[in-house]
Short mmCIF file of C-alpha atoms in Angstrom, two decimals:
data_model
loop_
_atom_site.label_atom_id
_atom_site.label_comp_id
_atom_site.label_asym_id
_atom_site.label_seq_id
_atom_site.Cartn_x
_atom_site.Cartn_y
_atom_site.Cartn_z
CA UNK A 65 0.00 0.00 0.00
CA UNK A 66 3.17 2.35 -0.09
CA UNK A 67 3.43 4.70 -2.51
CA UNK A 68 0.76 6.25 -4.09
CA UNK A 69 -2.35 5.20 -2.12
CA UNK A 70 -5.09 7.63 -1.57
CA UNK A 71 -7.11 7.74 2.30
CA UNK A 72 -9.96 9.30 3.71
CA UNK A 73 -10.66 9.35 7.09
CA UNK A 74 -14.32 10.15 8.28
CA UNK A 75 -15.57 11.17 11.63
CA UNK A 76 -19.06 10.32 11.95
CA UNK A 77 -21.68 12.18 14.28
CA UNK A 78 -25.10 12.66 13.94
CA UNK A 79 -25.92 15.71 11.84
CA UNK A 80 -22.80 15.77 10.08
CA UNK A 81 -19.18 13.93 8.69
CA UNK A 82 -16.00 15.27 8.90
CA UNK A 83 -13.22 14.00 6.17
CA UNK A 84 -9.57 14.48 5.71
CA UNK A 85 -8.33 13.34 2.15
CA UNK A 86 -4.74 12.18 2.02
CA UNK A 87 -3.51 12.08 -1.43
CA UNK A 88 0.47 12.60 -1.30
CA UNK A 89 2.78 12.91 1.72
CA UNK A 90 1.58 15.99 3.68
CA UNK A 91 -1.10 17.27 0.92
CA UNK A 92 -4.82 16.80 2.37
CA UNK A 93 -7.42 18.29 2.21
CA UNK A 94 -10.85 18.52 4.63
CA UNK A 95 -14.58 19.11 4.28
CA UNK A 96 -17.80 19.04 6.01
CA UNK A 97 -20.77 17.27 4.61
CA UNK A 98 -24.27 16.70 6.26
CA UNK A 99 -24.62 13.39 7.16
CA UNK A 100 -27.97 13.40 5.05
CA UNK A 101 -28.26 11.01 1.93
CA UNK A 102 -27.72 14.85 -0.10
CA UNK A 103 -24.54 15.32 2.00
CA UNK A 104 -23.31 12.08 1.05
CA UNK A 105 -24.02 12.69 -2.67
CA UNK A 106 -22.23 16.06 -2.19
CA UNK A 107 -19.15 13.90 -0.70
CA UNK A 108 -19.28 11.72 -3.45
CA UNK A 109 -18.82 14.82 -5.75
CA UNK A 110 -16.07 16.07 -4.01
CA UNK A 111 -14.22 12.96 -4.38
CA UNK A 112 -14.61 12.73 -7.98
CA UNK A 113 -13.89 16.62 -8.14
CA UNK A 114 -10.49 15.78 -6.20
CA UNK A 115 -10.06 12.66 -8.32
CA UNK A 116 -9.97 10.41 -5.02
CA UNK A 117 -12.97 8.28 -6.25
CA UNK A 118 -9.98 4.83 -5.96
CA UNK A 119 -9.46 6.38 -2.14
CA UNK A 120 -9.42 4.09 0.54
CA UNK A 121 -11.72 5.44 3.21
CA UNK A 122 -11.80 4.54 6.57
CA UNK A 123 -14.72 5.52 9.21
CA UNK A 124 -15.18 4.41 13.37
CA UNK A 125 -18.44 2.29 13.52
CA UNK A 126 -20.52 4.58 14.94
CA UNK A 127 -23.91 2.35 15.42
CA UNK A 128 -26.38 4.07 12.93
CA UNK A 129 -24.91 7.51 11.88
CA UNK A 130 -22.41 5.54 9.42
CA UNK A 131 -24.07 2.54 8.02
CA UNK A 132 -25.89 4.34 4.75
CA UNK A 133 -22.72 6.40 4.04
CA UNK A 134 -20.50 3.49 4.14
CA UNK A 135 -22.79 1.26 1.60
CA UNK A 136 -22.56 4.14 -0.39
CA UNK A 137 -19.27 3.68 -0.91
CA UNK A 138 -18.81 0.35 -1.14
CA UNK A 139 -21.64 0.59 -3.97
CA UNK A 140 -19.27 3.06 -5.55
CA UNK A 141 -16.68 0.37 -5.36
CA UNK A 142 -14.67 2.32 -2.55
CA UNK A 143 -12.37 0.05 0.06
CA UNK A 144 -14.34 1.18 3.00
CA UNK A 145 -13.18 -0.19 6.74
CA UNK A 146 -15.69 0.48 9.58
CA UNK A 147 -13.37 0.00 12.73
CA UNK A 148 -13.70 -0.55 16.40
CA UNK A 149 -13.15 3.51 17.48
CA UNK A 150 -11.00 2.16 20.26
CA UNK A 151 -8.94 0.65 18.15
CA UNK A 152 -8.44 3.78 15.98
CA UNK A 153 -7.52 5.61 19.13
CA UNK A 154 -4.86 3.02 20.12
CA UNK A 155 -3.46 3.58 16.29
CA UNK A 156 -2.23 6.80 16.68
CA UNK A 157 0.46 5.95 19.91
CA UNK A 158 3.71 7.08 19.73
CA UNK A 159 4.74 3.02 19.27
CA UNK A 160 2.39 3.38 16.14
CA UNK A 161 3.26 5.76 14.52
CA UNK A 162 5.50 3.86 11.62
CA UNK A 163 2.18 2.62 10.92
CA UNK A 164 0.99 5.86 9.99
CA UNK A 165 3.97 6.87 8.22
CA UNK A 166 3.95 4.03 6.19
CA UNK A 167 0.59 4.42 4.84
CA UNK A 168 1.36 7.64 3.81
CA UNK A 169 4.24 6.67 2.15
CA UNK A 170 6.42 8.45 4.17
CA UNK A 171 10.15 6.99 4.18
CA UNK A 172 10.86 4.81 7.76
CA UNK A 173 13.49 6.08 10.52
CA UNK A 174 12.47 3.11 12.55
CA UNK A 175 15.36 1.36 13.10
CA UNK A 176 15.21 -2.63 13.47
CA UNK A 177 16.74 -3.78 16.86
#
């Protein structure tokens, strides 16, 4: 997955999603959308407008306020993970981080011991 892979990350509440779009090491981009069956249509289009419809999206299961936007998605063929949001806080530890630096291609300092 190194290299040229393309993520978006989703934070889920009721009334609306939040998105970061990581295309290249250190470019992103964010939006807002409703999270409303028009708001996911108008995510949809801003994927395709920021040619990230092959992204690899990523969202915490949040009971109900995810489920239609992520079978969106998948409908439109997108690699869509709905993860455990403890899990996705435990990611982002200071003995993870080579994780997140490898999937955004990042080169690894890690050395092996």
């Amino acid at each position: 997955m190194k290299g040229n892979v393309t993520v978006l990350g989703i934070d889920v509440a009721k009334q609306k999603i939040d998105v970061a779009l990581l295309k290249e090491e250190n470019k992103h981009q964010a939006g807002s959308f409703g999270n409303t069956p028009r708001g996911h249509q108008k995510l949809w289009q801003w994927l395709k407008k920021n040619k990230a419809t092959d992204c690899f999206a990523c969202l915490e299961a949040t009971g109900p306020y995810g489920e239609k936007l992520a079978s969106l998605l998948h409908e439109k063929n997108v690699k869509v993970s709905v993860v455990n949001p403890a899990r996705v806080k435990g990611f982002f530890t200071p003995q993870s981080s080579h994780c997140v630096r490898y999937f955004a291609g990042a080169p690894n300092s890690d050395k092996a011991s």
